[in-house]
Short mmCIF file of C-alpha atoms in Angstrom, two decimals:
data_model
loop_
_atom_site.label_atom_id
_atom_site.label_comp_id
_atom_site.label_asym_id
_atom_site.label_seq_id
_atom_site.Cartn_x
_atom_site.Cartn_y
_atom_site.Cartn_z
CA MET A 24 162.28 190.98 186.94
CA THR A 25 163.94 189.10 189.77
CA ARG A 26 166.90 186.85 189.47
CA PRO A 27 166.80 183.40 190.96
CA ALA A 28 168.92 183.07 194.10
CA PRO A 29 172.21 181.21 193.71
CA ALA A 30 172.17 177.63 194.96
CA ASP A 31 174.29 178.43 198.04
CA THR A 32 172.04 181.33 199.21
CA VAL A 33 169.38 180.86 201.86
CA THR A 34 166.47 183.30 201.97
CA LEU A 35 164.82 183.80 205.32
CA ARG A 36 161.56 185.71 205.70
CA VAL A 37 160.49 186.95 209.12
CA PRO A 38 157.14 188.69 209.42
CA PHE A 39 157.27 191.75 211.65
CA ARG A 40 155.75 195.17 212.01
CA LEU A 41 157.12 198.49 213.18
CA ALA A 42 155.47 200.24 216.12
CA LYS A 43 156.30 203.48 217.90
CA ARG A 44 157.28 203.18 221.54
CA GLY A 45 158.55 206.07 223.56
CA GLY A 46 159.16 208.17 220.46
CA ARG A 47 161.27 205.45 218.84
CA LYS A 48 160.43 202.76 216.34
CA GLU A 49 160.43 199.21 217.62
CA ILE A 50 160.20 195.94 215.73
CA ARG A 51 157.26 193.80 216.83
CA LEU A 52 157.75 190.12 216.13
CA PRO A 53 154.92 187.67 215.51
CA ALA A 54 153.33 185.77 218.41
CA GLY A 55 155.39 182.85 219.65
CA ILE A 56 158.77 184.44 218.98
CA ALA A 57 160.49 185.76 222.08
CA PRO A 58 162.12 189.16 221.53
CA SER A 59 165.43 190.00 223.12
CA ARG A 60 164.82 191.62 226.49
CA ARG A 61 166.12 195.14 226.79
CA PRO A 62 165.16 197.60 229.50
CA ASP A 63 163.34 200.75 228.40
CA ASP A 64 166.06 203.35 228.99
CA ALA A 65 163.65 206.26 229.55
CA LEU A 66 161.63 204.27 232.06
CA VAL A 67 164.71 203.03 233.94
CA LYS A 68 166.13 206.56 234.07
CA ALA A 69 162.83 207.94 235.40
CA LEU A 70 162.71 205.22 238.09
CA ALA A 71 166.29 205.99 239.13
CA ARG A 72 165.51 209.70 239.37
CA ALA A 73 162.33 209.06 241.34
CA PHE A 74 164.05 206.94 243.96
CA ARG A 75 167.00 209.37 244.16
CA TRP A 76 164.67 212.33 244.68
CA LYS A 77 162.65 210.40 247.26
CA ARG A 78 165.84 209.62 249.18
CA MET A 79 166.88 213.30 249.07
CA LEU A 80 163.49 214.40 250.42
CA GLU A 81 163.36 211.74 253.13
CA SER A 82 166.89 212.53 254.33
CA GLY A 83 165.89 216.13 255.00
CA GLU A 84 168.38 217.48 252.47
CA PHE A 85 165.44 219.34 250.91
CA ALA A 86 162.33 220.41 252.80
CA THR A 87 159.92 220.53 249.86
CA ILE A 88 159.45 219.20 246.36
CA ALA A 89 159.49 222.78 245.08
CA GLU A 90 162.91 223.38 246.65
CA LEU A 91 164.34 220.18 245.16
CA ALA A 92 162.77 220.88 241.76
CA GLU A 93 164.34 224.33 241.71
CA ARG A 94 167.77 222.84 242.44
CA GLU A 95 167.30 220.21 239.72
CA GLY A 96 166.08 222.84 237.26
CA ILE A 97 162.75 221.17 236.51
CA ALA A 98 159.10 221.96 237.10
CA PRO A 99 157.67 220.80 240.45
CA SER A 100 154.67 219.24 238.66
CA TYR A 101 156.99 217.05 236.56
CA MET A 102 158.94 216.04 239.65
CA THR A 103 155.71 215.09 241.41
CA ARG A 104 154.63 212.86 238.52
CA VAL A 105 158.04 211.16 238.41
CA LEU A 106 158.06 210.69 242.19
CA ARG A 107 154.83 208.69 241.85
CA LEU A 108 156.91 205.94 240.24
CA THR A 109 158.23 205.10 243.72
CA LEU A 110 154.72 203.81 244.49
CA LEU A 111 154.95 201.00 241.91
CA ALA A 112 154.77 197.42 243.15
CA PRO A 113 158.24 195.89 243.67
CA ASP A 114 157.61 193.11 241.13
CA ILE A 115 156.63 195.66 238.49
CA VAL A 116 159.76 197.74 239.23
CA GLU A 117 161.89 194.60 238.98
CA ALA A 118 160.27 193.66 235.66
CA ILE A 119 160.96 197.16 234.31
CA LEU A 120 164.62 197.04 235.38
CA ASP A 121 165.01 193.60 233.77
CA GLY A 122 163.29 194.73 230.56
CA LYS A 123 160.46 192.24 231.12
CA GLN A 124 157.58 194.67 231.59
CA GLY A 125 156.00 194.24 228.18
CA PRO A 126 155.19 196.87 225.58
CA GLU A 127 152.05 198.06 227.42
CA VAL A 128 154.06 199.47 230.36
CA THR A 129 155.59 202.72 229.14
CA LEU A 130 156.74 205.91 230.84
CA ALA A 131 153.96 207.88 229.16
CA ARG A 132 151.30 205.51 230.49
CA LEU A 133 152.78 205.51 233.98
CA MET A 134 152.95 209.31 234.02
CA ASP A 135 149.21 209.45 233.28
CA GLY A 136 148.57 207.98 236.71
CA PHE A 137 147.94 204.55 238.15
CA PRO A 138 146.30 202.95 241.20
CA GLU A 139 148.12 203.44 244.47
CA ALA A 140 147.44 199.88 245.64
CA TRP A 141 149.84 197.27 244.28
CA GLU A 142 146.98 194.90 243.61
CA GLY A 143 145.36 197.50 241.35
CA GLN A 144 148.64 197.95 239.47
CA ARG A 145 148.95 194.21 239.00
CA GLN A 146 145.40 194.12 237.71
CA ILE A 147 146.27 196.72 235.06
CA TRP A 148 149.77 195.55 234.07
CA GLY A 149 149.97 192.08 235.59
CA GLN A 150 149.24 190.23 232.36
CA ALA A 151 151.94 192.15 230.46
CA VAL A 152 154.48 191.56 233.23
CA ARG A 153 153.64 187.84 233.53
CA GLU A 154 153.79 187.27 229.76
CA HIS A 155 157.23 188.85 229.47
CA SER A 156 158.83 187.72 232.71
CA GLY A 157 157.47 184.25 233.41
CA LEU A 158 155.98 185.38 236.75
CA THR A 159 152.95 183.49 237.96
CA VAL A 160 151.54 186.13 240.32
CA ASP A 161 147.77 186.42 239.94
CA PRO A 162 146.47 189.96 240.25
CA VAL A 163 144.06 190.69 243.06
CA VAL A 164 141.06 192.71 241.92
CA ILE A 165 140.37 195.75 244.09
CA HIS A 166 138.99 199.20 243.58
CA SER A 167 141.41 201.95 244.48
CA PRO A 168 141.69 205.65 243.78
CA ARG A 169 143.90 206.71 240.94
CA ILE A 170 146.99 208.75 241.53
CA GLY A 171 147.41 211.58 239.11
CA PRO A 172 145.30 213.15 236.42
CA ARG A 173 142.78 211.19 234.42
CA LYS A 174 143.13 211.14 230.68
CA ARG A 175 141.11 213.84 229.02
CA ALA A 176 138.89 213.08 226.07
CA ARG A 177 140.41 214.40 222.89
#
């Protein structure tokens, strides 16, 4: 049995659903309601590492990825996958740093590989970036080789 609400109480119902994103639960609001924009911490951290490692390699501080990976205490294969993030289109990187990349652009999906050409990246993630950032860039459709491993059938 429920009690009627007192006259000075306002009841507000907001439909939402919970979804997992990056190992955490996230509230998904209904269409038409703009969520607060927060950068994906794991994705931002991976981007920062990627550009730092790229700078270290380009400066000559380390001769090989294997040498740098050993110093950082990580596997060279992981470092290689993270370094691929430096190949993302500048507008996609900016959207990620601003938290406007949309729920489809996650670290796990980026680590699976993506097209090298920026136009191909925009074709894949352009809609998500435009919807969450207000950008009006139209993706250019091209065929480009993928970088990284293809998803295996499970």
